[in-house]
Amino acid sequence: MARELAESTLDKFRSRLEVENSRLSEILEELEEELETSRMTETAAERSPDPGNAEAGSMKFEYEKERSLGENTRDLLRQVEHAQGRLDAGKYGICERCGKDIPVARLEAIPYATLCVEDAARR
C-alpha cells in the first residue's frame, strides 16, 4: 500500500512544480522568439548570392540548436504538467508502473518523477 504524503509535503511539491512550469514556459517562449528570428535570418541568407557560405551554415546550426532546445523544453514541460495532474488526482509520489512509493529524496531531486528508482532504471 502506498504511503500518503503529508499535506505540507504535497504543498511544497505543488509549489515547486508551479515554479518549474512557469520557468519552462518562459524559456519556451524565449526559444520560440529566437527560433523565429533564426528562421527569418536563415530565409534572408538563402536569398543572398552565396547561401552555401560559412555564415549561412552557422545560421542553420543555430536554428537547429534552438529547435532542439525547444523540443527538450516542451518535453520537460509536459512531464511537469503530467506530475501536476497526478498531484491533483492524488497519485503524486506513486510509481506509474509498479504502484510503489517514489522516495521523497527522488522527488526532491526530480519533482516531476513518475517512476520509482527501479522502474526508471529499467527504462
C-alpha positions as a Python dict, from the first residue, in 0.01 Angstrom:
ca = {
    (1, 'M'): (0, 0, 0),
    (2, 'A'): (131, 341, -95),
    (3, 'R'): (212, 594, 174),
    (4, 'E'): (24, 920, 192),
    (5, 'L'): (241, 1227, 176),
    (6, 'A'): (167, 1498, 432),
    (7, 'E'): (-32, 1793, 302),
    (8, 'S'): (263, 2024, 375),
    (9, 'T'): (488, 1800, 164),
    (10, 'L'): (234, 1798, -120),
    (11, 'D'): (207, 2177, -97),
    (12, 'K'): (586, 2206, -118),
    (13, 'F'): (597, 1991, -432),
    (14, 'R'): (293, 2168, -580),
    (15, 'S'): (477, 2497, -539),
    (16, 'R'): (798, 2358, -691),
    (17, 'L'): (608, 2221, -989),
    (18, 'E'): (429, 2554, -1042),
    (19, 'V'): (763, 2739, -1035),
    (20, 'E'): (913, 2487, -1277),
    (21, 'N'): (611, 2514, -1506),
    (22, 'S'): (645, 2894, -1515),
    (23, 'R'): (1021, 2876, -1568),
    (24, 'L'): (993, 2629, -1855),
    (25, 'S'): (707, 2824, -2013),
    (26, 'E'): (919, 3140, -2010),
    (27, 'I'): (1218, 2957, -2157),
    (28, 'L'): (997, 2808, -2426),
    (29, 'E'): (855, 3148, -2515),
    (30, 'E'): (1208, 3293, -2544),
    (31, 'L'): (1325, 2997, -2753),
    (32, 'E'): (1029, 3032, -2987),
    (33, 'E'): (1111, 3400, -3035),
    (34, 'E'): (1477, 3313, -3104),
    (35, 'L'): (1368, 3036, -3338),
    (36, 'E'): (1152, 3277, -3534),
    (37, 'T'): (1442, 3522, -3554),
    (38, 'S'): (1673, 3241, -3673),
    (39, 'R'): (1415, 3131, -3925),
    (40, 'M'): (1384, 3483, -4064),
    (41, 'T'): (1764, 3522, -4076),
    (42, 'E'): (1801, 3186, -4248),
    (43, 'T'): (1541, 3284, -4507),
    (44, 'A'): (1731, 3606, -4574),
    (45, 'A'): (2059, 3413, -4603),
    (46, 'E'): (1904, 3174, -4854),
    (47, 'R'): (1824, 3471, -5074),
    (48, 'S'): (2180, 3601, -5052),
    (49, 'P'): (2408, 3546, -5352),
    (50, 'D'): (2605, 3269, -5173),
    (51, 'P'): (2375, 3061, -4948),
    (52, 'G'): (2650, 2799, -4902),
    (53, 'N'): (2882, 3039, -4725),
    (54, 'A'): (3001, 2983, -4368),
    (55, 'E'): (2758, 3238, -4228),
    (56, 'A'): (2461, 3052, -4375),
    (57, 'G'): (2591, 2724, -4231),
    (58, 'S'): (2631, 2885, -3891),
    (59, 'M'): (2276, 3019, -3905),
    (60, 'K'): (2142, 2674, -3992),
    (61, 'F'): (2334, 2528, -3698),
    (62, 'E'): (2189, 2790, -3462),
    (63, 'Y'): (1840, 2727, -3597),
    (64, 'E'): (1870, 2352, -3538),
    (65, 'K'): (2013, 2409, -3191),
    (66, 'E'): (1722, 2637, -3097),
    (67, 'R'): (1474, 2385, -3238),
    (68, 'S'): (1630, 2103, -3036),
    (69, 'L'): (1630, 2309, -2716),
    (70, 'G'): (1264, 2389, -2776),
    (71, 'E'): (1175, 2022, -2816),
    (72, 'N'): (1359, 1932, -2494),
    (73, 'T'): (1191, 2217, -2304),
    (74, 'R'): (846, 2115, -2434),
    (75, 'D'): (913, 1758, -2321),
    (76, 'L'): (1011, 1872, -1971),
    (77, 'L'): (707, 2097, -1955),
    (78, 'R'): (481, 1802, -2047),
    (79, 'Q'): (642, 1598, -1769),
    (80, 'V'): (585, 1877, -1518),
    (81, 'E'): (222, 1917, -1628),
    (82, 'H'): (172, 1540, -1604),
    (83, 'A'): (312, 1541, -1248),
    (84, 'Q'): (81, 1833, -1161),
    (85, 'G'): (-213, 1630, -1288),
    (86, 'R'): (-106, 1333, -1078),
    (87, 'L'): (-76, 1560, -777),
    (88, 'D'): (-430, 1691, -834),
    (89, 'A'): (-556, 1333, -876),
    (90, 'G'): (-398, 1217, -551),
    (91, 'K'): (-146, 993, -727),
    (92, 'Y'): (167, 1202, -679),
    (93, 'G'): (465, 1010, -540),
    (94, 'I'): (332, 672, -656),
    (95, 'C'): (515, 487, -935),
    (96, 'E'): (309, 465, -1253),
    (97, 'R'): (445, 118, -1332),
    (98, 'C'): (455, -78, -1009),
    (99, 'G'): (245, 133, -771),
    (100, 'K'): (520, 156, -508),
    (101, 'D'): (616, 478, -336),
    (102, 'I'): (863, 704, -510),
    (103, 'P'): (1120, 800, -245),
    (104, 'V'): (1087, 1162, -129),
    (105, 'A'): (1459, 1207, -197),
    (106, 'R'): (1392, 1122, -564),
    (107, 'L'): (1101, 1368, -573),
    (108, 'E'): (1327, 1632, -416),
    (109, 'A'): (1577, 1578, -698),
    (110, 'I'): (1320, 1537, -976),
    (111, 'P'): (981, 1672, -864),
    (112, 'Y'): (817, 1556, -1187),
    (113, 'A'): (933, 1194, -1144),
    (114, 'T'): (653, 943, -1204),
    (115, 'L'): (860, 624, -1174),
    (116, 'C'): (1038, 474, -874),
    (117, 'V'): (1415, 434, -898),
    (118, 'E'): (1395, 70, -1004),
    (119, 'D'): (1145, 127, -1285),
    (120, 'A'): (1327, 439, -1404),
    (121, 'A'): (1648, 234, -1426),
    (122, 'R'): (1471, -28, -1641),
    (123, 'R'): (1353, 234, -1886),
}
